[in-house]
Structures are given as structure tokens and as C-alpha cells.
């Protein structure tokens, strides 16, 4: 029986629970239990604060955990990333009053407010910069400059709309480009039960990231068409009763599906169909 941590709330939790359910694991139920025993699959799930998950995993109390890359880094826990999950994307950056020419070096001796104090301290230390003070705030970090708590902030940035509302602008390179990840204790070897869980999750993510495309094409245009849809290990090509024509099936990245269909039409493909996948082991 392996023990796996899952975020207990927020966008990371919702997507993680959805993926695990699609992978065939027992759900949390309406009572929002803190732990769920899935005896059929040999897994016990623990629903914890995302910020705490890396600590439990590093100490060996849990075998695997799903959390944010930025949260794992801020915890300073001795964990390693096993798999990137492709959801919960965010960028962690410094920001200061717009119109002022800030650089990372300007943070020397300055006050910085953030929800990720360890991540900020470590990032600056690696660059030989010592801030005057790093203040931890658990919310509304953007307002801290206006209230006189900080000279600059470090926060998660998506569209930047919240920063602009407070008259702020990001500067410097992103400290972390984050997403949901599966982590385990650094240097700790996995076991067959962990491998099964990871393969199941990967199968669901593959299905969400790809579509199956089917089309008919003349043999004279087959090479051009299959260069557009090479598939994973090669497309499936089957003869048609129509003389000189074949049917082709291949997986294509979901994000490029419409572009792919346009390109197939240009080279003479007909009956182009794109269908959803439920699970895909590649």
C-alpha cells in the first residue's frame, strides 16, 4: 500500500482529483475526507495543504505527492520532481512600481514582500544579492508596496492584470515557471505500485494532450500527408476499396489539431476527422 498526497483545495486540487479519477482511482466523495483508502488499487490518498506536501514526502511519511513546482522549491524539502503534469501553470516574478527602471541588482538592501520567502531568499543568494528584509505575506501581496510594507514584491504572475491595477510592473527573468508536479523523496527509488500510478496518470495526460485524426488520402499524396501527421511511432495506413486511396490514422497534439487539419486539406486529404481519447499509453 503506497501513500500519496493530493492538494486539498484550489485549482491544483480540482485538476489532480479529476486526473486520478480518470486513471481509475477512488474519489474523495462528498464528505471531503482527509484521507481515502483505495484498497482495490493499493493506494491511500491524503488530502493536504499544497504548501505542506513536499515536507511530508521529504520526511518519508508519504511516498508521492502532487503539488506546485514553486511550492516544492519554497519548502526547501529534500524532494525531486518525478513527473510534470501540465496544469496549474504560473510564473513567479519580481514586481515594483511601474515606470521605475528596476533590475534584480536593485533589490540589494531593499524590502521584498512575498508568499514564498525561502524561494526568494535562495534565488537572490545564488546571485549574491542580500535584501534588507523579506517579509512573508499569505495574501494581497500586491498592496504591500502602497501600504509601505515593501519596496518590491515577488508573486505569481499570469496575465499581469492584478499588478497593473496596483501600478506595478514585473522586472527581471522569471524565478520559477511552475506547474503541478509529482514529487518523491530525493534519492528514494520507486516501487511497482508507484510505477503503476505514474503510468496511469501519464496515460490520462497523453489523452488530454492529443487527439486521434483519421483521413483518406491518395497514395500519390500519402508521403506529404504523413509528414504532417507522423504520429507517435508512425501512422496507421490501411487500404481502401477506392482504387489508389488509403485511410490514415495518427495521433496529433491537441493544440495543433486545427492547423494539422488545414494542412491535410491542402494536400488533398478527405474525410478528415478528429476524435477525443480517454486513455493513451505511449
PDB file of C-alpha atoms in Angstrom:
ATOM      1  CA  UNK A   1       0.000   0.000   0.000  1.00  0.00           C
ATOM      2  CA  UNK A   2       1.539   3.307  -1.089  1.00  0.00           C
ATOM      3  CA  UNK A   3       0.632   6.708   0.365  1.00  0.00           C
ATOM      4  CA  UNK A   4       0.062   9.646  -1.979  1.00  0.00           C
ATOM      5  CA  UNK A   5      -0.572  13.304  -1.124  1.00  0.00           C
ATOM      6  CA  UNK A   6      -3.074  15.366  -3.109  1.00  0.00           C
ATOM      7  CA  UNK A   7      -3.790  19.122  -2.699  1.00  0.00           C
ATOM      8  CA  UNK A   8      -6.867  19.581  -0.520  1.00  0.00           C
ATOM      9  CA  UNK A   9      -8.260  22.681  -2.240  1.00  0.00           C
ATOM     10  CA  UNK A  10      -7.811  25.148  -5.073  1.00  0.00           C
ATOM     11  CA  UNK A  11      -7.222  24.698  -8.780  1.00  0.00           C
ATOM     12  CA  UNK A  12      -4.416  22.180  -8.250  1.00  0.00           C
ATOM     13  CA  UNK A  13      -6.753  20.004  -6.191  1.00  0.00           C
ATOM     14  CA  UNK A  14      -9.624  20.047  -8.669  1.00  0.00           C
ATOM     15  CA  UNK A  15      -7.490  19.037 -11.632  1.00  0.00           C
ATOM     16  CA  UNK A  16      -5.455  16.464  -9.695  1.00  0.00           C
ATOM     17  CA  UNK A  17      -8.600  14.758  -8.404  1.00  0.00           C
ATOM     18  CA  UNK A  18     -10.046  14.752 -11.923  1.00  0.00           C
ATOM     19  CA  UNK A  19      -6.930  13.101 -13.375  1.00  0.00           C
ATOM     20  CA  UNK A  20      -6.776  10.473 -10.619  1.00  0.00           C
ATOM     21  CA  UNK A  21     -10.438   9.654 -11.063  1.00  0.00           C
ATOM     22  CA  UNK A  22      -9.950   9.223 -14.823  1.00  0.00           C
ATOM     23  CA  UNK A  23      -6.977   6.976 -14.016  1.00  0.00           C
ATOM     24  CA  UNK A  24      -9.294   4.629 -12.146  1.00  0.00           C
ATOM     25  CA  UNK A  25      -8.677   5.652  -8.539  1.00  0.00           C
ATOM     26  CA  UNK A  26     -11.255   6.135  -5.825  1.00  0.00           C
ATOM     27  CA  UNK A  27     -12.596   9.680  -5.431  1.00  0.00           C
ATOM     28  CA  UNK A  28     -12.741  11.803  -2.313  1.00  0.00           C
ATOM     29  CA  UNK A  29     -16.537  11.786  -2.022  1.00  0.00           C
ATOM     30  CA  UNK A  30     -18.888  14.486  -0.826  1.00  0.00           C
ATOM     31  CA  UNK A  31     -17.675  14.398   2.787  1.00  0.00           C
ATOM     32  CA  UNK A  32     -14.236  15.737   1.782  1.00  0.00           C
ATOM     33  CA  UNK A  33     -12.315  13.230   3.899  1.00  0.00           C
ATOM     34  CA  UNK A  34      -8.701  13.992   4.763  1.00  0.00           C
ATOM     35  CA  UNK A  35      -7.698  10.522   3.582  1.00  0.00           C
ATOM     36  CA  UNK A  36      -9.228   7.959   1.232  1.00  0.00           C
ATOM     37  CA  UNK A  37      -8.276   4.285   1.213  1.00  0.00           C
ATOM     38  CA  UNK A  38      -8.386   2.699  -2.244  1.00  0.00           C
ATOM     39  CA  UNK A  39      -7.770  -0.937  -1.363  1.00  0.00           C
ATOM     40  CA  UNK A  40      -8.525  -2.209  -4.871  1.00  0.00           C
ATOM     41  CA  UNK A  41      -5.589  -0.224  -6.257  1.00  0.00           C
ATOM     42  CA  UNK A  42      -3.283  -0.432  -3.241  1.00  0.00           C
ATOM     43  CA  UNK A  43      -3.188   3.325  -2.627  1.00  0.00           C
ATOM     44  CA  UNK A  44      -4.131   5.581   0.287  1.00  0.00           C
ATOM     45  CA  UNK A  45      -4.632   9.233  -0.652  1.00  0.00           C
ATOM     46  CA  UNK A  46      -4.074  12.084   1.825  1.00  0.00           C
ATOM     47  CA  UNK A  47      -5.571  15.491   1.099  1.00  0.00           C
ATOM     48  CA  UNK A  48      -3.213  18.136   2.483  1.00  0.00           C
ATOM     49  CA  UNK A  49      -2.320  21.800   2.093  1.00  0.00           C
ATOM     50  CA  UNK A  50      -0.250  22.144  -1.092  1.00  0.00           C
ATOM     51  CA  UNK A  51       2.464  24.021   0.827  1.00  0.00           C
ATOM     52  CA  UNK A  52       2.911  21.122   3.276  1.00  0.00           C
ATOM     53  CA  UNK A  53       3.026  18.223   0.838  1.00  0.00           C
ATOM     54  CA  UNK A  54       6.737  18.409  -0.027  1.00  0.00           C
ATOM     55  CA  UNK A  55       7.643  18.342   3.677  1.00  0.00           C
ATOM     56  CA  UNK A  56       5.670  15.162   4.362  1.00  0.00           C
ATOM     57  CA  UNK A  57       7.134  13.489   1.280  1.00  0.00           C
ATOM     58  CA  UNK A  58      10.714  14.504   2.142  1.00  0.00           C
ATOM     59  CA  UNK A  59      10.364  13.043   5.638  1.00  0.00           C
ATOM     60  CA  UNK A  60       9.203   9.725   4.221  1.00  0.00           C
ATOM     61  CA  UNK A  61       5.690   9.824   5.662  1.00  0.00           C
ATOM     62  CA  UNK A  62       4.281   9.767   2.118  1.00  0.00           C
ATOM     63  CA  UNK A  63       5.620   8.037  -0.985  1.00  0.00           C
ATOM     64  CA  UNK A  64       4.489  10.529  -3.628  1.00  0.00           C
ATOM     65  CA  UNK A  65       2.865  13.946  -3.660  1.00  0.00           C
ATOM     66  CA  UNK A  66       1.183  16.261  -6.136  1.00  0.00           C
ATOM     67  CA  UNK A  67       1.976  19.938  -5.594  1.00  0.00           C
ATOM     68  CA  UNK A  68       3.254  23.020  -7.408  1.00  0.00           C
ATOM     69  CA  UNK A  69       6.880  23.239  -8.512  1.00  0.00           C
ATOM     70  CA  UNK A  70       7.133  26.660  -6.833  1.00  0.00           C
ATOM     71  CA  UNK A  71       5.681  25.337  -3.571  1.00  0.00           C
ATOM     72  CA  UNK A  72       8.130  22.442  -3.500  1.00  0.00           C
ATOM     73  CA  UNK A  73      11.022  24.841  -4.087  1.00  0.00           C
ATOM     74  CA  UNK A  74       9.868  27.223  -1.359  1.00  0.00           C
ATOM     75  CA  UNK A  75       9.588  24.371   1.162  1.00  0.00           C
ATOM     76  CA  UNK A  76      13.325  23.629   0.806  1.00  0.00           C
ATOM     77  CA  UNK A  77      12.334  19.992   1.281  1.00  0.00           C
ATOM     78  CA  UNK A  78      14.626  17.247   0.012  1.00  0.00           C
ATOM     79  CA  UNK A  79      12.367  16.102  -2.839  1.00  0.00           C
ATOM     80  CA  UNK A  80      12.752  15.540  -6.565  1.00  0.00           C
ATOM     81  CA  UNK A  81      10.357  16.020  -9.439  1.00  0.00           C
ATOM     82  CA  UNK A  82       9.160  12.747 -10.933  1.00  0.00           C
ATOM     83  CA  UNK A  83       6.630  13.987 -13.479  1.00  0.00           C
ATOM     84  CA  UNK A  84       5.353  17.328 -14.739  1.00  0.00           C
ATOM     85  CA  UNK A  85       1.567  17.281 -15.039  1.00  0.00           C
ATOM     86  CA  UNK A  86       0.958  20.167 -17.443  1.00  0.00           C
ATOM     87  CA  UNK A  87      -1.699  22.015 -15.444  1.00  0.00           C
ATOM     88  CA  UNK A  88      -1.654  24.736 -12.802  1.00  0.00           C
ATOM     89  CA  UNK A  89       0.848  26.768 -14.829  1.00  0.00           C
ATOM     90  CA  UNK A  90       2.159  30.010 -13.349  1.00  0.00           C
ATOM     91  CA  UNK A  91       5.193  32.298 -13.460  1.00  0.00           C
ATOM     92  CA  UNK A  92       6.876  33.646 -10.324  1.00  0.00           C
ATOM     93  CA  UNK A  93       8.424  37.094 -10.791  1.00  0.00           C
ATOM     94  CA  UNK A  94       9.554  40.248  -9.038  1.00  0.00           C
ATOM     95  CA  UNK A  95       7.500  43.417  -9.487  1.00  0.00           C
ATOM     96  CA  UNK A  96       7.862  47.053  -8.491  1.00  0.00           C
ATOM     97  CA  UNK A  97       6.181  50.413  -9.240  1.00  0.00           C
ATOM     98  CA  UNK A  98       5.686  50.803 -12.979  1.00  0.00           C
ATOM     99  CA  UNK A  99       7.845  53.396 -14.721  1.00  0.00           C
ATOM    100  CA  UNK A 100      10.848  52.835 -12.442  1.00  0.00           C
ATOM    101  CA  UNK A 101      13.883  51.101 -14.024  1.00  0.00           C
ATOM    102  CA  UNK A 102      14.234  48.183 -11.600  1.00  0.00           C
ATOM    103  CA  UNK A 103      16.711  45.335 -12.058  1.00  0.00           C
ATOM    104  CA  UNK A 104      17.392  42.316  -9.861  1.00  0.00           C
ATOM    105  CA  UNK A 105      20.561  44.015  -8.564  1.00  0.00           C
ATOM    106  CA  UNK A 106      18.450  46.927  -7.294  1.00  0.00           C
ATOM    107  CA  UNK A 107      16.961  44.579  -4.666  1.00  0.00           C
ATOM    108  CA  UNK A 108      20.204  44.792  -2.668  1.00  0.00           C
ATOM    109  CA  UNK A 109      19.203  46.166   0.751  1.00  0.00           C
ATOM    110  CA  UNK A 110      15.546  46.582  -0.277  1.00  0.00           C
ATOM    111  CA  UNK A 111      12.410  45.218   1.409  1.00  0.00           C
ATOM    112  CA  UNK A 112      10.651  42.436  -0.504  1.00  0.00           C
ATOM    113  CA  UNK A 113       7.185  41.082   0.304  1.00  0.00           C
ATOM    114  CA  UNK A 114       6.150  37.623  -0.891  1.00  0.00           C
ATOM    115  CA  UNK A 115       4.239  34.446  -0.100  1.00  0.00           C
ATOM    116  CA  UNK A 116       7.382  32.461  -0.953  1.00  0.00           C
ATOM    117  CA  UNK A 117      10.143  33.816   1.316  1.00  0.00           C
ATOM    118  CA  UNK A 118      12.513  30.846   1.027  1.00  0.00           C
ATOM    119  CA  UNK A 119      12.303  30.751  -2.747  1.00  0.00           C
ATOM    120  CA  UNK A 120      13.046  34.486  -2.950  1.00  0.00           C
ATOM    121  CA  UNK A 121      15.883  34.361  -0.405  1.00  0.00           C
ATOM    122  CA  UNK A 122      17.546  31.410  -2.121  1.00  0.00           C
ATOM    123  CA  UNK A 123      17.164  32.942  -5.588  1.00  0.00           C
ATOM    124  CA  UNK A 124      18.766  36.219  -4.532  1.00  0.00           C
ATOM    125  CA  UNK A 125      21.507  34.497  -2.507  1.00  0.00           C
ATOM    126  CA  UNK A 126      22.512  32.492  -5.580  1.00  0.00           C
ATOM    127  CA  UNK A 127      23.115  35.834  -7.309  1.00  0.00           C
ATOM    128  CA  UNK A 128      24.991  37.414  -4.447  1.00  0.00           C
ATOM    129  CA  UNK A 129      22.166  39.799  -3.535  1.00  0.00           C
ATOM    130  CA  UNK A 130      21.166  40.440   0.073  1.00  0.00           C
ATOM    131  CA  UNK A 131      17.782  42.138   0.512  1.00  0.00           C
ATOM    132  CA  UNK A 132      17.172  44.336   3.508  1.00  0.00           C
ATOM    133  CA  UNK A 133      14.189  42.243   4.567  1.00  0.00           C
ATOM    134  CA  UNK A 134      11.993  39.512   3.081  1.00  0.00           C
ATOM    135  CA  UNK A 135       8.505  39.705   4.567  1.00  0.00           C
ATOM    136  CA  UNK A 136       6.138  36.764   4.299  1.00  0.00           C
ATOM    137  CA  UNK A 137       2.541  37.608   3.402  1.00  0.00           C
ATOM    138  CA  UNK A 138      -0.101  34.955   2.732  1.00  0.00           C
ATOM    139  CA  UNK A 139      -2.310  37.137   0.549  1.00  0.00           C
ATOM    140  CA  UNK A 140      -2.762  40.500  -1.179  1.00  0.00           C
ATOM    141  CA  UNK A 141       0.978  40.816  -1.737  1.00  0.00           C
ATOM    142  CA  UNK A 142       0.410  43.450  -4.461  1.00  0.00           C
ATOM    143  CA  UNK A 143      -0.897  46.044  -1.989  1.00  0.00           C
ATOM    144  CA  UNK A 144       2.145  45.810   0.301  1.00  0.00           C
ATOM    145  CA  UNK A 145       4.134  48.482  -1.572  1.00  0.00           C
ATOM    146  CA  UNK A 146       1.302  51.002  -1.396  1.00  0.00           C
ATOM    147  CA  UNK A 147       0.957  50.313   2.332  1.00  0.00           C
ATOM    148  CA  UNK A 148       4.669  50.909   2.880  1.00  0.00           C
ATOM    149  CA  UNK A 149       5.490  47.341   3.882  1.00  0.00           C
ATOM    150  CA  UNK A 150       7.843  46.663   0.967  1.00  0.00           C
ATOM    151  CA  UNK A 151       9.825  48.305  -1.826  1.00  0.00           C
ATOM    152  CA  UNK A 152       9.185  45.411  -4.228  1.00  0.00           C
ATOM    153  CA  UNK A 153       7.248  42.172  -4.293  1.00  0.00           C
ATOM    154  CA  UNK A 154       7.689  38.650  -5.633  1.00  0.00           C
ATOM    155  CA  UNK A 155       4.493  36.920  -6.662  1.00  0.00           C
ATOM    156  CA  UNK A 156       2.768  34.601  -9.096  1.00  0.00           C
ATOM    157  CA  UNK A 157       2.046  36.388 -12.377  1.00  0.00           C
ATOM    158  CA  UNK A 158      -0.389  35.147 -15.015  1.00  0.00           C
ATOM    159  CA  UNK A 159      -1.851  37.955 -17.126  1.00  0.00           C
ATOM    160  CA  UNK A 160      -0.342  40.767 -15.031  1.00  0.00           C
ATOM    161  CA  UNK A 161      -3.748  42.433 -14.646  1.00  0.00           C
ATOM    162  CA  UNK A 162      -3.595  42.477 -10.850  1.00  0.00           C
ATOM    163  CA  UNK A 163      -0.159  44.067 -10.919  1.00  0.00           C
ATOM    164  CA  UNK A 164      -1.310  46.785 -13.322  1.00  0.00           C
ATOM    165  CA  UNK A 165      -4.278  47.580 -11.078  1.00  0.00           C
ATOM    166  CA  UNK A 166      -1.824  48.397  -8.298  1.00  0.00           C
ATOM    167  CA  UNK A 167       0.507  50.375 -10.578  1.00  0.00           C
ATOM    168  CA  UNK A 168       3.139  47.650 -10.631  1.00  0.00           C
ATOM    169  CA  UNK A 169       5.148  46.020 -13.406  1.00  0.00           C
ATOM    170  CA  UNK A 170       7.259  42.826 -13.398  1.00  0.00           C
ATOM    171  CA  UNK A 171      11.014  43.019 -13.882  1.00  0.00           C
ATOM    172  CA  UNK A 172      13.849  40.553 -14.305  1.00  0.00           C
ATOM    173  CA  UNK A 173      13.600  36.990 -15.543  1.00  0.00           C
ATOM    174  CA  UNK A 174      11.032  34.627 -14.001  1.00  0.00           C
ATOM    175  CA  UNK A 175      12.369  32.945 -10.874  1.00  0.00           C
ATOM    176  CA  UNK A 176      10.271  29.831 -11.489  1.00  0.00           C
ATOM    177  CA  UNK A 177       7.993  28.706 -14.280  1.00  0.00           C
ATOM    178  CA  UNK A 178       5.707  26.488 -12.274  1.00  0.00           C
ATOM    179  CA  UNK A 179       3.083  23.809 -12.861  1.00  0.00           C
ATOM    180  CA  UNK A 180       1.666  20.855 -10.968  1.00  0.00           C
ATOM    181  CA  UNK A 181       4.260  18.102 -10.491  1.00  0.00           C
ATOM    182  CA  UNK A 182       4.556  14.686  -8.868  1.00  0.00           C
ATOM    183  CA  UNK A 183       7.369  14.592  -6.301  1.00  0.00           C
ATOM    184  CA  UNK A 184       9.083  11.975  -4.169  1.00  0.00           C
ATOM    185  CA  UNK A 185      11.898  11.953  -1.622  1.00  0.00           C
ATOM    186  CA  UNK A 186      15.220  12.663  -3.321  1.00  0.00           C
ATOM    187  CA  UNK A 187      17.266   9.538  -3.957  1.00  0.00           C
ATOM    188  CA  UNK A 188      14.406   7.235  -2.976  1.00  0.00           C
ATOM    189  CA  UNK A 189      13.753   4.502  -5.517  1.00  0.00           C
ATOM    190  CA  UNK A 190      10.202   3.878  -6.620  1.00  0.00           C
ATOM    191  CA  UNK A 191       8.305   0.615  -6.337  1.00  0.00           C
ATOM    192  CA  UNK A 192       5.986  -1.251  -8.739  1.00  0.00           C
ATOM    193  CA  UNK A 193       2.898   0.314  -7.154  1.00  0.00           C
ATOM    194  CA  UNK A 194       4.307   3.799  -7.732  1.00  0.00           C
ATOM    195  CA  UNK A 195       5.191   2.916 -11.318  1.00  0.00           C
ATOM    196  CA  UNK A 196       1.619   1.790 -11.975  1.00  0.00           C
ATOM    197  CA  UNK A 197       0.186   5.039 -10.611  1.00  0.00           C
ATOM    198  CA  UNK A 198       2.596   7.160 -12.661  1.00  0.00           C
ATOM    199  CA  UNK A 199       1.862   5.207 -15.848  1.00  0.00           C
ATOM    200  CA  UNK A 200      -1.870   5.614 -15.297  1.00  0.00           C
ATOM    201  CA  UNK A 201      -1.523   9.356 -14.765  1.00  0.00           C
ATOM    202  CA  UNK A 202       0.677   9.660 -17.843  1.00  0.00           C
ATOM    203  CA  UNK A 203      -1.948   7.787 -19.857  1.00  0.00           C
ATOM    204  CA  UNK A 204      -4.625  10.304 -18.871  1.00  0.00           C
ATOM    205  CA  UNK A 205      -2.385  13.286 -19.602  1.00  0.00           C
ATOM    206  CA  UNK A 206      -1.478  11.864 -23.006  1.00  0.00           C
ATOM    207  CA  UNK A 207      -5.167  11.523 -23.820  1.00  0.00           C
ATOM    208  CA  UNK A 208      -5.799  15.114 -22.781  1.00  0.00           C
ATOM    209  CA  UNK A 209      -2.896  16.435 -24.850  1.00  0.00           C
ATOM    210  CA  UNK A 210      -3.574  14.512 -28.066  1.00  0.00           C
ATOM    211  CA  UNK A 211      -6.395  13.825 -30.497  1.00  0.00           C
ATOM    212  CA  UNK A 212      -6.780  10.957 -32.948  1.00  0.00           C
ATOM    213  CA  UNK A 213      -7.015  12.140 -36.558  1.00  0.00           C
ATOM    214  CA  UNK A 214      -8.408   9.936 -39.345  1.00  0.00           C
ATOM    215  CA  UNK A 215      -8.464  10.831 -43.040  1.00  0.00           C
ATOM    216  CA  UNK A 216      -8.425   9.404 -46.553  1.00  0.00           C
ATOM    217  CA  UNK A 217      -5.681  10.290 -48.985  1.00  0.00           C
ATOM    218  CA  UNK A 218      -4.499   9.188 -52.420  1.00  0.00           C
ATOM    219  CA  UNK A 219      -1.332   7.104 -52.439  1.00  0.00           C
ATOM    220  CA  UNK A 220       0.429   9.716 -54.556  1.00  0.00           C
ATOM    221  CA  UNK A 221      -0.072  12.266 -51.766  1.00  0.00           C
ATOM    222  CA  UNK A 222       0.490   9.825 -48.884  1.00  0.00           C
ATOM    223  CA  UNK A 223       4.090  10.842 -48.208  1.00  0.00           C
ATOM    224  CA  UNK A 224       3.172  14.537 -47.978  1.00  0.00           C
ATOM    225  CA  UNK A 225       0.232  13.771 -45.689  1.00  0.00           C
ATOM    226  CA  UNK A 226       2.139  11.510 -43.308  1.00  0.00           C
ATOM    227  CA  UNK A 227       4.875  14.134 -42.980  1.00  0.00           C
ATOM    228  CA  UNK A 228       2.122  16.324 -41.488  1.00  0.00           C
ATOM    229  CA  UNK A 229       0.838  13.506 -39.236  1.00  0.00           C
ATOM    230  CA  UNK A 230       3.857  11.349 -38.346  1.00  0.00           C
ATOM    231  CA  UNK A 231       2.087  10.075 -35.215  1.00  0.00           C
ATOM    232  CA  UNK A 232       3.987   8.809 -32.186  1.00  0.00           C
ATOM    233  CA  UNK A 233       5.760   5.801 -33.691  1.00  0.00           C
ATOM    234  CA  UNK A 234       4.315   6.160 -37.195  1.00  0.00           C
ATOM    235  CA  UNK A 235       0.794   6.492 -38.631  1.00  0.00           C
ATOM    236  CA  UNK A 236      -1.504   3.548 -39.337  1.00  0.00           C
ATOM    237  CA  UNK A 237      -2.160   3.200 -43.084  1.00  0.00           C
ATOM    238  CA  UNK A 238      -4.918   0.893 -44.398  1.00  0.00           C
ATOM    239  CA  UNK A 239      -6.047   0.251 -47.986  1.00  0.00           C
ATOM    240  CA  UNK A 240      -9.464   1.483 -49.144  1.00  0.00           C
ATOM    241  CA  UNK A 241     -11.803  -0.114 -51.684  1.00  0.00           C
ATOM    242  CA  UNK A 242     -11.334   3.103 -53.642  1.00  0.00           C
ATOM    243  CA  UNK A 243      -8.530   2.408 -56.069  1.00  0.00           C
ATOM    244  CA  UNK A 244      -5.303   4.212 -55.290  1.00  0.00           C
ATOM    245  CA  UNK A 245      -6.506   5.523 -51.916  1.00  0.00           C
ATOM    246  CA  UNK A 246      -5.698   4.676 -48.291  1.00  0.00           C
ATOM    247  CA  UNK A 247      -7.063   5.502 -44.844  1.00  0.00           C
ATOM    248  CA  UNK A 248      -4.639   7.044 -42.361  1.00  0.00           C
ATOM    249  CA  UNK A 249      -4.872   7.247 -38.581  1.00  0.00           C
ATOM    250  CA  UNK A 250      -2.426   9.152 -36.361  1.00  0.00           C
ATOM    251  CA  UNK A 251      -2.272  10.945 -33.033  1.00  0.00           C
ATOM    252  CA  UNK A 252      -1.652  14.697 -33.207  1.00  0.00           C
ATOM    253  CA  UNK A 253      -1.065  17.319 -30.498  1.00  0.00           C
ATOM    254  CA  UNK A 254      -4.399  18.797 -29.441  1.00  0.00           C
ATOM    255  CA  UNK A 255      -3.087  22.362 -29.650  1.00  0.00           C
ATOM    256  CA  UNK A 256      -2.149  21.897 -33.314  1.00  0.00           C
ATOM    257  CA  UNK A 257      -5.209  19.892 -34.380  1.00  0.00           C
ATOM    258  CA  UNK A 258      -6.936  22.616 -36.411  1.00  0.00           C
ATOM    259  CA  UNK A 259      -3.714  23.653 -38.124  1.00  0.00           C
ATOM    260  CA  UNK A 260      -2.996  19.991 -38.919  1.00  0.00           C
ATOM    261  CA  UNK A 261      -6.437  19.528 -40.463  1.00  0.00           C
ATOM    262  CA  UNK A 262      -5.936  22.658 -42.595  1.00  0.00           C
ATOM    263  CA  UNK A 263      -2.610  21.349 -43.878  1.00  0.00           C
ATOM    264  CA  UNK A 264      -4.095  17.918 -44.665  1.00  0.00           C
ATOM    265  CA  UNK A 265      -6.864  19.502 -46.700  1.00  0.00           C
ATOM    266  CA  UNK A 266      -4.286  21.397 -48.752  1.00  0.00           C
ATOM    267  CA  UNK A 267      -2.518  18.150 -49.755  1.00  0.00           C
ATOM    268  CA  UNK A 268      -5.790  16.535 -50.815  1.00  0.00           C
ATOM    269  CA  UNK A 269      -6.974  14.641 -47.738  1.00  0.00           C
ATOM    270  CA  UNK A 270     -10.686  13.911 -47.469  1.00  0.00           C
ATOM    271  CA  UNK A 271     -12.998  12.844 -44.657  1.00  0.00           C
ATOM    272  CA  UNK A 272     -10.736  14.368 -42.015  1.00  0.00           C
ATOM    273  CA  UNK A 273     -11.984  13.544 -38.520  1.00  0.00           C
ATOM    274  CA  UNK A 274     -10.568  14.359 -35.081  1.00  0.00           C
ATOM    275  CA  UNK A 275     -11.751  12.345 -32.079  1.00  0.00           C
ATOM    276  CA  UNK A 276     -11.167  12.522 -28.341  1.00  0.00           C
ATOM    277  CA  UNK A 277      -9.051   9.978 -26.439  1.00  0.00           C
ATOM    278  CA  UNK A 278      -9.851   8.686 -22.960  1.00  0.00           C
ATOM    279  CA  UNK A 279      -6.558   6.971 -22.093  1.00  0.00           C
ATOM    280  CA  UNK A 280      -3.345   6.748 -24.116  1.00  0.00           C
ATOM    281  CA  UNK A 281      -0.315   4.691 -23.097  1.00  0.00           C
ATOM    282  CA  UNK A 282       2.532   5.764 -25.354  1.00  0.00           C
TER     283      UNK A 282
END
